[in-house]
PDB file of C-alpha atoms in Angstrom:
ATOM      1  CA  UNK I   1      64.617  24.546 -45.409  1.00 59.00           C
ATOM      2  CA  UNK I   2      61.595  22.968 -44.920  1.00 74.00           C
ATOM      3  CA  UNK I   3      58.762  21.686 -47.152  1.00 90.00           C
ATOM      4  CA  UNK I   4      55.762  23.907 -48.333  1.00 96.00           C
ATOM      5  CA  UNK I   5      53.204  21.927 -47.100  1.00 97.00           C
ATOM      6  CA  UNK I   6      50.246  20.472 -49.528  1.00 97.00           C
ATOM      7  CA  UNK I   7      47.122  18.751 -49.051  1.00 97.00           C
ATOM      8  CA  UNK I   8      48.161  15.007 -49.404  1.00 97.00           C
ATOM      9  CA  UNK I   9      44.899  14.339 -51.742  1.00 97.00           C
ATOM     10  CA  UNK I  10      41.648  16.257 -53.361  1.00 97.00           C
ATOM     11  CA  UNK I  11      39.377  15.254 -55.315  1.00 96.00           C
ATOM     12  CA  UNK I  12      36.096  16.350 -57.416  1.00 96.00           C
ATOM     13  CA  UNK I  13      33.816  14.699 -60.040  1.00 96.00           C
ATOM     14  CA  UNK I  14      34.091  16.130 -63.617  1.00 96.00           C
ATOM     15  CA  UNK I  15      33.304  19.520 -64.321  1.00 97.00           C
ATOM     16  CA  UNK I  16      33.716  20.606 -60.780  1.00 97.00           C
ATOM     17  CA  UNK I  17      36.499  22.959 -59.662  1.00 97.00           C
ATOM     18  CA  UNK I  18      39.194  21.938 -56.840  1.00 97.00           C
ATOM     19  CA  UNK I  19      41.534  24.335 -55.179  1.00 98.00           C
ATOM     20  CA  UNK I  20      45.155  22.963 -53.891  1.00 98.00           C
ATOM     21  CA  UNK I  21      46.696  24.882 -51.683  1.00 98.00           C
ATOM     22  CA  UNK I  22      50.750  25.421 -50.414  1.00 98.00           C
ATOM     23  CA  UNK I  23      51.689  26.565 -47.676  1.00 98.00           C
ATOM     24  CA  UNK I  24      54.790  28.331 -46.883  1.00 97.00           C
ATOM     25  CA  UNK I  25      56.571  31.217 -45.158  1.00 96.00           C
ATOM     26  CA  UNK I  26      57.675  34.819 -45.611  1.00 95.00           C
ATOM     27  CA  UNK I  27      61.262  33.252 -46.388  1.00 95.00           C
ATOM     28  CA  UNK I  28      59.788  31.468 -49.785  1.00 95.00           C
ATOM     29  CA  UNK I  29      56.092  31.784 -50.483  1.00 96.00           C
ATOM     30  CA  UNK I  30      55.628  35.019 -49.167  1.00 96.00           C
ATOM     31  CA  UNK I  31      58.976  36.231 -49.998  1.00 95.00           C
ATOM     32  CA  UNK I  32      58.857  36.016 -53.483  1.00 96.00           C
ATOM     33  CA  UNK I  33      56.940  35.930 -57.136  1.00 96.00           C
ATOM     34  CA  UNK I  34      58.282  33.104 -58.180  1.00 95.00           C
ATOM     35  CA  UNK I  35      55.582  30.373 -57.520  1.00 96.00           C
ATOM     36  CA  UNK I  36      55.449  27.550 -59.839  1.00 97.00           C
ATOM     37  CA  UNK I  37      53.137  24.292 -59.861  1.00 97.00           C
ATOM     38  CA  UNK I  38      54.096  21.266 -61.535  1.00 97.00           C
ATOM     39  CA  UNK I  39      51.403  18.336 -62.915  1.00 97.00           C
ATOM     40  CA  UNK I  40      52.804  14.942 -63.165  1.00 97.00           C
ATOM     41  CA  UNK I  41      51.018  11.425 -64.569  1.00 96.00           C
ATOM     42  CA  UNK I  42      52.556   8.554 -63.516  1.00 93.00           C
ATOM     43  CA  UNK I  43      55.831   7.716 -65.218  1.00 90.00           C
ATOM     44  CA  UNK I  44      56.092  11.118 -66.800  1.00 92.00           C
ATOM     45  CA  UNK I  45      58.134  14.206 -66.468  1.00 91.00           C
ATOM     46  CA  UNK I  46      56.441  17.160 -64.171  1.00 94.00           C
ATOM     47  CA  UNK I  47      55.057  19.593 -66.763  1.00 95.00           C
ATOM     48  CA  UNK I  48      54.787  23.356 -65.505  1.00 96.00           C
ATOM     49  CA  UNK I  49      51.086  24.727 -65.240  1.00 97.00           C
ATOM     50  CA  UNK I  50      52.082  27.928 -63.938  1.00 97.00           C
ATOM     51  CA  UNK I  51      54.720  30.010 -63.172  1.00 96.00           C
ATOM     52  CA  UNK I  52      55.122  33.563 -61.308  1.00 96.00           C
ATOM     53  CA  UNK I  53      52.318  32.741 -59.172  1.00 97.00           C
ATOM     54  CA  UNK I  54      50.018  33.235 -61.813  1.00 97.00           C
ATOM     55  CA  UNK I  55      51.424  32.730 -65.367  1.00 97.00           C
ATOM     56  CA  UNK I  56      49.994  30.233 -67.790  1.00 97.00           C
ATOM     57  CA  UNK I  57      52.307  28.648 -70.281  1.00 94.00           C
ATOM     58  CA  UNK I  58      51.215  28.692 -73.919  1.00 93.00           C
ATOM     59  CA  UNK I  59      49.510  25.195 -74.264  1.00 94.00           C
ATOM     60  CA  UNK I  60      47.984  24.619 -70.648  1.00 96.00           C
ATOM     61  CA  UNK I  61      43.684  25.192 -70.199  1.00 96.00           C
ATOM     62  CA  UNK I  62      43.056  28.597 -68.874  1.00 95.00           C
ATOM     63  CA  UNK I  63      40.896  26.039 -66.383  1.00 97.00           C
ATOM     64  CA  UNK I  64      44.013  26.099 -64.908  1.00 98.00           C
ATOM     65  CA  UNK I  65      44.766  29.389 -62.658  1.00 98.00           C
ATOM     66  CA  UNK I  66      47.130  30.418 -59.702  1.00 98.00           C
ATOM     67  CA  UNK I  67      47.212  32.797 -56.876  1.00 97.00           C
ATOM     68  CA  UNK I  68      48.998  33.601 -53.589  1.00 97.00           C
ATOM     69  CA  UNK I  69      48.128  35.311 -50.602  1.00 96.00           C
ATOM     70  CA  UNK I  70      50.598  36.143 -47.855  1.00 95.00           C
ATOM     71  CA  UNK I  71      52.541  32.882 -47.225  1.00 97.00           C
ATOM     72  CA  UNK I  72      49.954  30.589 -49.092  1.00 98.00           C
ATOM     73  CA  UNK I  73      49.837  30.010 -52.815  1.00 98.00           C
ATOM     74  CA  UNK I  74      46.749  28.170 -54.376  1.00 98.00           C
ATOM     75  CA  UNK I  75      46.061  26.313 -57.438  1.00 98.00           C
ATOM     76  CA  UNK I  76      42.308  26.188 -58.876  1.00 98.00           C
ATOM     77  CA  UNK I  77      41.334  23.541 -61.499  1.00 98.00           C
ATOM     78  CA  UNK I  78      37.990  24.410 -62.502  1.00 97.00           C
ATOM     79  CA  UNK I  79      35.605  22.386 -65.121  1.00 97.00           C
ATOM     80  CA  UNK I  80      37.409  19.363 -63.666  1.00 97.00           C
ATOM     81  CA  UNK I  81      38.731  16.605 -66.792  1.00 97.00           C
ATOM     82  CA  UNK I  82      39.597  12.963 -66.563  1.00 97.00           C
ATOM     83  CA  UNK I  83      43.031  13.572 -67.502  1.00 96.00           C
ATOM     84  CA  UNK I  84      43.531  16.380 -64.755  1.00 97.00           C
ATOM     85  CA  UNK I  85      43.940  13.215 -62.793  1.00 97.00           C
ATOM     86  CA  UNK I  86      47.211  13.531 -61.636  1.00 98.00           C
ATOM     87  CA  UNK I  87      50.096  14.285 -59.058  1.00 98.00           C
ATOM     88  CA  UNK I  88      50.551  17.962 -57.931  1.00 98.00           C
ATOM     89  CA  UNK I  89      53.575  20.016 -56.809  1.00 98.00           C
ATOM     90  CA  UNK I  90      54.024  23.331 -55.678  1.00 97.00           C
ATOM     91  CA  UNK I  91      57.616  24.918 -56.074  1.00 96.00           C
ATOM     92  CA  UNK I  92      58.864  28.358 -54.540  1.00 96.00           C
ATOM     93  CA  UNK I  93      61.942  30.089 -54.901  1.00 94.00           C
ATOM     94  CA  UNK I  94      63.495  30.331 -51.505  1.00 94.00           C
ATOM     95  CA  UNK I  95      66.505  33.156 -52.216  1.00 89.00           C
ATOM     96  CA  UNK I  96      70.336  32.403 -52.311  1.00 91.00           C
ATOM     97  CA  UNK I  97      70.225  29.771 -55.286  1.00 92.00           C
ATOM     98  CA  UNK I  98      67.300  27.295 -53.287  1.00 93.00           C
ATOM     99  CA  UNK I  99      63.911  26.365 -54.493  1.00 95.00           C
ATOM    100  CA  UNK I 100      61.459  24.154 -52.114  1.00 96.00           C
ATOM    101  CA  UNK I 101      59.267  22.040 -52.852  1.00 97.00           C
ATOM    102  CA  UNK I 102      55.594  20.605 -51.762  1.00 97.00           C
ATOM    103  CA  UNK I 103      55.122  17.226 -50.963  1.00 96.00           C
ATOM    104  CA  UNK I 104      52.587  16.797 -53.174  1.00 97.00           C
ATOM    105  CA  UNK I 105      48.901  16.336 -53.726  1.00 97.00           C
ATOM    106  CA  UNK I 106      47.303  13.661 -55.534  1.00 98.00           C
ATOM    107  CA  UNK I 107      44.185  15.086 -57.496  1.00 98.00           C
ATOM    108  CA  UNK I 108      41.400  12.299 -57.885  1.00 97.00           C
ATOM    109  CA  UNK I 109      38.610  12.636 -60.535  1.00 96.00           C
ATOM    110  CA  UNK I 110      35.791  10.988 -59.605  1.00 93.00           C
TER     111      UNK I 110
ATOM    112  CA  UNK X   1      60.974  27.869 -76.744  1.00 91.00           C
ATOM    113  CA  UNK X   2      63.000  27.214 -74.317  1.00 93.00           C
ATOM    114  CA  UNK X   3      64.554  23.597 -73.907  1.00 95.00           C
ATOM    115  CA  UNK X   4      66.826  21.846 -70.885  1.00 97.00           C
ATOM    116  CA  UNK X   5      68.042  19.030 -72.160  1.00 97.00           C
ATOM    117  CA  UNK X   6      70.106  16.486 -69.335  1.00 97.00           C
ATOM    118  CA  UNK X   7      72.382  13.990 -70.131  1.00 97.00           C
ATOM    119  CA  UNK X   8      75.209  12.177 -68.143  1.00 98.00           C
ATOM    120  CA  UNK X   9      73.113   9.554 -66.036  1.00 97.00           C
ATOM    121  CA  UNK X  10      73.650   6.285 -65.794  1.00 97.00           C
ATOM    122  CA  UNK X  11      73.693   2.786 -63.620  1.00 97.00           C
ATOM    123  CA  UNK X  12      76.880   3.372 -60.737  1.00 97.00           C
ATOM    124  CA  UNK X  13      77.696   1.216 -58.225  1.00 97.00           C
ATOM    125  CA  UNK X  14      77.749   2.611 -54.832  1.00 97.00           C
ATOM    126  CA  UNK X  15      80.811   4.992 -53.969  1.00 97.00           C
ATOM    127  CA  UNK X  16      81.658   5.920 -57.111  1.00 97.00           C
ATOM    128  CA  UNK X  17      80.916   9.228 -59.517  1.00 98.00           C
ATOM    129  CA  UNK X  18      79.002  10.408 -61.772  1.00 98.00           C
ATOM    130  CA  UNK X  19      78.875  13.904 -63.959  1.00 98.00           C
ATOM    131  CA  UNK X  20      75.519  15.695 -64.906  1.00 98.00           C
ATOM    132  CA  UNK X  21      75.164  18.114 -67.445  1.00 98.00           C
ATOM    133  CA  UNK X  22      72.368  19.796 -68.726  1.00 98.00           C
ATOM    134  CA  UNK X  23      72.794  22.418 -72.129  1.00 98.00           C
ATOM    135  CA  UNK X  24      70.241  24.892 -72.212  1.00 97.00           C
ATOM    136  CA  UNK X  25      68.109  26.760 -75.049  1.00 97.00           C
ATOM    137  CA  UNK X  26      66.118  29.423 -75.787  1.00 95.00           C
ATOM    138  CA  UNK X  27      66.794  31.374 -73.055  1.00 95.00           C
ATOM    139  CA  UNK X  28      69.410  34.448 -71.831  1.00 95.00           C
ATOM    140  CA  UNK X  29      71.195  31.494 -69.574  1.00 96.00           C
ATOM    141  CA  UNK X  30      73.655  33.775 -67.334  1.00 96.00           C
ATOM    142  CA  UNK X  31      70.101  35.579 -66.241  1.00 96.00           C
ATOM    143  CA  UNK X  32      68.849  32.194 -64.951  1.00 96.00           C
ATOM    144  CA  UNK X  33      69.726  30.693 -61.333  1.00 96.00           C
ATOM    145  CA  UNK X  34      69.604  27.401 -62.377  1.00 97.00           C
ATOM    146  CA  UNK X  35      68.732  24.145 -60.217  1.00 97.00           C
ATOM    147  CA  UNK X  36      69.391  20.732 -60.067  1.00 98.00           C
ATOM    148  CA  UNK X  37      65.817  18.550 -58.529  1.00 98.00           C
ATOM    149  CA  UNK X  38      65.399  14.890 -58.361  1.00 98.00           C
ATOM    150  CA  UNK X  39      62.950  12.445 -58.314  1.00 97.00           C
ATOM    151  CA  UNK X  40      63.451   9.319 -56.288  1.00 97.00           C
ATOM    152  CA  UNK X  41      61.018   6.196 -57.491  1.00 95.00           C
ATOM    153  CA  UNK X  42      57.965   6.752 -56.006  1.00 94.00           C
ATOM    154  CA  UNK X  43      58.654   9.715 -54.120  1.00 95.00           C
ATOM    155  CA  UNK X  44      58.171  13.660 -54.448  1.00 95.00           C
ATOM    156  CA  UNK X  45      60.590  16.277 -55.851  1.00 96.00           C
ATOM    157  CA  UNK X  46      63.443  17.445 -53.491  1.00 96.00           C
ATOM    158  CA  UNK X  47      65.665  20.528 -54.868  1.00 97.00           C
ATOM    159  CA  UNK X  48      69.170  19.164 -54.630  1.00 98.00           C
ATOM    160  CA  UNK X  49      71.656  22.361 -55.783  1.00 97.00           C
ATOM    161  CA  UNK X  50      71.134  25.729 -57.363  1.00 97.00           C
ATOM    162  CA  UNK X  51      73.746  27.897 -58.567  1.00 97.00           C
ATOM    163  CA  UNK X  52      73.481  31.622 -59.406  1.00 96.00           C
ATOM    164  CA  UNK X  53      73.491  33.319 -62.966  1.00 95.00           C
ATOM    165  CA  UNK X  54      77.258  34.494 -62.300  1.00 94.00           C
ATOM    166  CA  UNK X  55      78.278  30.934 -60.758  1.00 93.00           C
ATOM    167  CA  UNK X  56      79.302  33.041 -58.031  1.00 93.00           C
ATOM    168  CA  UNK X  57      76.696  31.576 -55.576  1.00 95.00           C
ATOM    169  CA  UNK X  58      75.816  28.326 -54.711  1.00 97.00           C
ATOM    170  CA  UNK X  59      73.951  26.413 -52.698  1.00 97.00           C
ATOM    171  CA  UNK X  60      73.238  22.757 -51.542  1.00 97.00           C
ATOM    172  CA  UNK X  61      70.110  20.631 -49.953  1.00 96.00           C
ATOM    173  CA  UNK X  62      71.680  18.678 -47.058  1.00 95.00           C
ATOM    174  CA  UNK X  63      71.679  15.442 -48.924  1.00 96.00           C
ATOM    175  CA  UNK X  64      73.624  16.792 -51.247  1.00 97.00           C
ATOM    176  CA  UNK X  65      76.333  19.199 -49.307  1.00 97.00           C
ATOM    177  CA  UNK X  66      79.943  17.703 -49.205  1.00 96.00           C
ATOM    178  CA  UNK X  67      79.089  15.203 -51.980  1.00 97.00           C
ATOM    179  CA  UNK X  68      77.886  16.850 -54.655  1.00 98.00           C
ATOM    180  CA  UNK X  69      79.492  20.383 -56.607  1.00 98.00           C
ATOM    181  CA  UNK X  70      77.491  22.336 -59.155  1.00 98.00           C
ATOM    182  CA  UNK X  71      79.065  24.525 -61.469  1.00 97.00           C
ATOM    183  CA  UNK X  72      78.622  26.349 -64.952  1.00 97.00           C
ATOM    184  CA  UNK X  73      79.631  27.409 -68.193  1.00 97.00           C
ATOM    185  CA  UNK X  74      78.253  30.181 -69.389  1.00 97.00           C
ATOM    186  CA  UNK X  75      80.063  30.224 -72.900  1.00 97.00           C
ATOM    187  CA  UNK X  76      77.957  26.591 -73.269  1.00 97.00           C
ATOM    188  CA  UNK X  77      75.199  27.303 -71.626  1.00 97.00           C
ATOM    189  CA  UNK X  78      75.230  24.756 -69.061  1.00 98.00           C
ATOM    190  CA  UNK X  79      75.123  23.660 -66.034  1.00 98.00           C
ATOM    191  CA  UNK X  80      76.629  20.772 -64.261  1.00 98.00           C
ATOM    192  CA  UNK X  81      76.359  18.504 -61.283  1.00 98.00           C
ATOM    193  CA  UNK X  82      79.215  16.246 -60.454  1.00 98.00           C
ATOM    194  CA  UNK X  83      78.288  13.706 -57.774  1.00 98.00           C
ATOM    195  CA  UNK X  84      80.768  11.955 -55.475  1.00 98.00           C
ATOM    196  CA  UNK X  85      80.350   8.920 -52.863  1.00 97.00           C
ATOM    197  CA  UNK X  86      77.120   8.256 -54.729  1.00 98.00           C
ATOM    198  CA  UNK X  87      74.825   6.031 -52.574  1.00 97.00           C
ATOM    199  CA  UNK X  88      71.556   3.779 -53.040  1.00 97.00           C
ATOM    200  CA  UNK X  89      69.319   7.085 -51.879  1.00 97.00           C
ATOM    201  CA  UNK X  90      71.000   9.112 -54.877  1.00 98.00           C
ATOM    202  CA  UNK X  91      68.930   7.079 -57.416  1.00 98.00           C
ATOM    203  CA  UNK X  92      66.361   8.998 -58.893  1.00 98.00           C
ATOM    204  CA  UNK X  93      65.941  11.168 -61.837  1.00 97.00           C
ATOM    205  CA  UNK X  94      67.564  14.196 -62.259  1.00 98.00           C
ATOM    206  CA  UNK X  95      66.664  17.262 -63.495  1.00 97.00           C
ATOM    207  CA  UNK X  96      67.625  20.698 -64.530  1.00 97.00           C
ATOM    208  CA  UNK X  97      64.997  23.934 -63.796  1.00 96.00           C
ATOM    209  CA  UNK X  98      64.641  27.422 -63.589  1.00 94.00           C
ATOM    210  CA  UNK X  99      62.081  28.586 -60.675  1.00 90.00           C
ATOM    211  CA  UNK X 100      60.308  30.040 -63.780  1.00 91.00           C
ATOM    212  CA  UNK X 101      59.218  26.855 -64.357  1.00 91.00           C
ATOM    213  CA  UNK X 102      61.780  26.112 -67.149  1.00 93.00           C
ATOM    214  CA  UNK X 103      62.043  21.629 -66.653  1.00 93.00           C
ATOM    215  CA  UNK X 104      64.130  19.283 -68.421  1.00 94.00           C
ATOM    216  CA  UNK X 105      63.182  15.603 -69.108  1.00 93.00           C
ATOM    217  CA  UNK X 106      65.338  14.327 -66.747  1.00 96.00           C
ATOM    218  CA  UNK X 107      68.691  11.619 -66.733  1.00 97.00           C
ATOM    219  CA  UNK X 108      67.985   8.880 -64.562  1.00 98.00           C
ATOM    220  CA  UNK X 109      70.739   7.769 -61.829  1.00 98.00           C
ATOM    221  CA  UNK X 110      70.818   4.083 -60.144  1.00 98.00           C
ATOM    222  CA  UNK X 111      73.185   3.659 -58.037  1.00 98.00           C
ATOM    223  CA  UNK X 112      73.743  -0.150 -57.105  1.00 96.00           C
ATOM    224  CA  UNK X 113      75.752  -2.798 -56.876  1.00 94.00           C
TER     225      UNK X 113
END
């Protein structure tokens, strides 16, 4: 299957909000509830920001919130932090035992 | 809280096996399709293998079809990837998930010579 396709970069000054978005298709995005988005730093495991499209995991900001609409799922980052600074991926279950994944988006703070 | 924990990586030289395993927490395991993602240095994620709740389905990224076989126990709750003809492009770390965003640390795999 292919990709869900991300912006490569973003990027906003502190305190500002950014939006990611991932792109996908009825067959994985738009197919299913099961939306997750990953944050990684450099050398570090990915750690989950949300989950089920929407889903915040007990520890992460509610800055951080998720949506989806039709084949497109979105991330917003709003009140933007230093340590937001970071790589991005999007993950969607794709039915029959797959998951696919974005390539990626590097957030920049300014 | 749930917890993935991998183990089972390692430095191989190229053409030879290796066995991943990663024992699971925290959660009703036989519920879970679990997955199998890696990481190669510098690069993005790419979903490798995911196997049903009931082991009864799997399924393989192209990389990985032929090559690799996932399986699991659901007495131990785990989940296992054992990787044949391993290669250079197999290095990366490996790691166990849910698509409920359940993520393991990872077990790193260099393949090399």
């Amino acid at each position: 299957q292919s990709a869900l396709t991300q912006p490569r970069s973003v990027s906003g000054s502190p305190g500002q909000s950014v939006t990611i978005s991932c792109t996908g298709t009825s067959s994985d995005v738009g197919g299913y509830n099961y939306v997750s988005w990953y944050q990684q730093h450099p050398g570090k495991a990915p750690k989950v920001m949300i989950y089920d499209v929407n889903k915040r995991p007990s520890g992460v900001p509610d800055r951080f919130s998720g949506s989806k609409s039709d084949n497109t799922a979105s991330l917003a980052i709003s009140g933007l932090q230093a340590e937001d600074e970071a790589d991005y991926y999007c993950c969607s279950y794709a039915g029959s035992s797959t998951l696919v994944f974005g390539g990626g988006t590097k957030l920049t703070v300014l | 809280e749930v917890q993935l924990l991998e183990s089972g990586g390692g430095l191989v030289q190229p053409g030879e096996s290796l066995r991943l395993s990663c024992a699971a927490a925290g959660l009703t395991f036989s519920s879970y399709t679990m997955n199998w993602v890696r990481q190669a240095p510098g690069k993005g994620l790419e979903w490798v293998s995911g196997i049903s709740g009931s082991g009864g389905g799997t399924n393989y990224a192209d990389s990985a079809k032929g090559r690799f076989t996932i399986s699991r126990d659901n007495s131990k709750n785990t989940v296992y990837l054992q990787m044949n003809s391993l290669t250079n492009e197999d290095t990366a770390v490996y790691y166990c998930a849910t698509a409920r965003g359940h993520w393991g640390q990872g077990t790193l795999v260099t393949v090399s010579s």
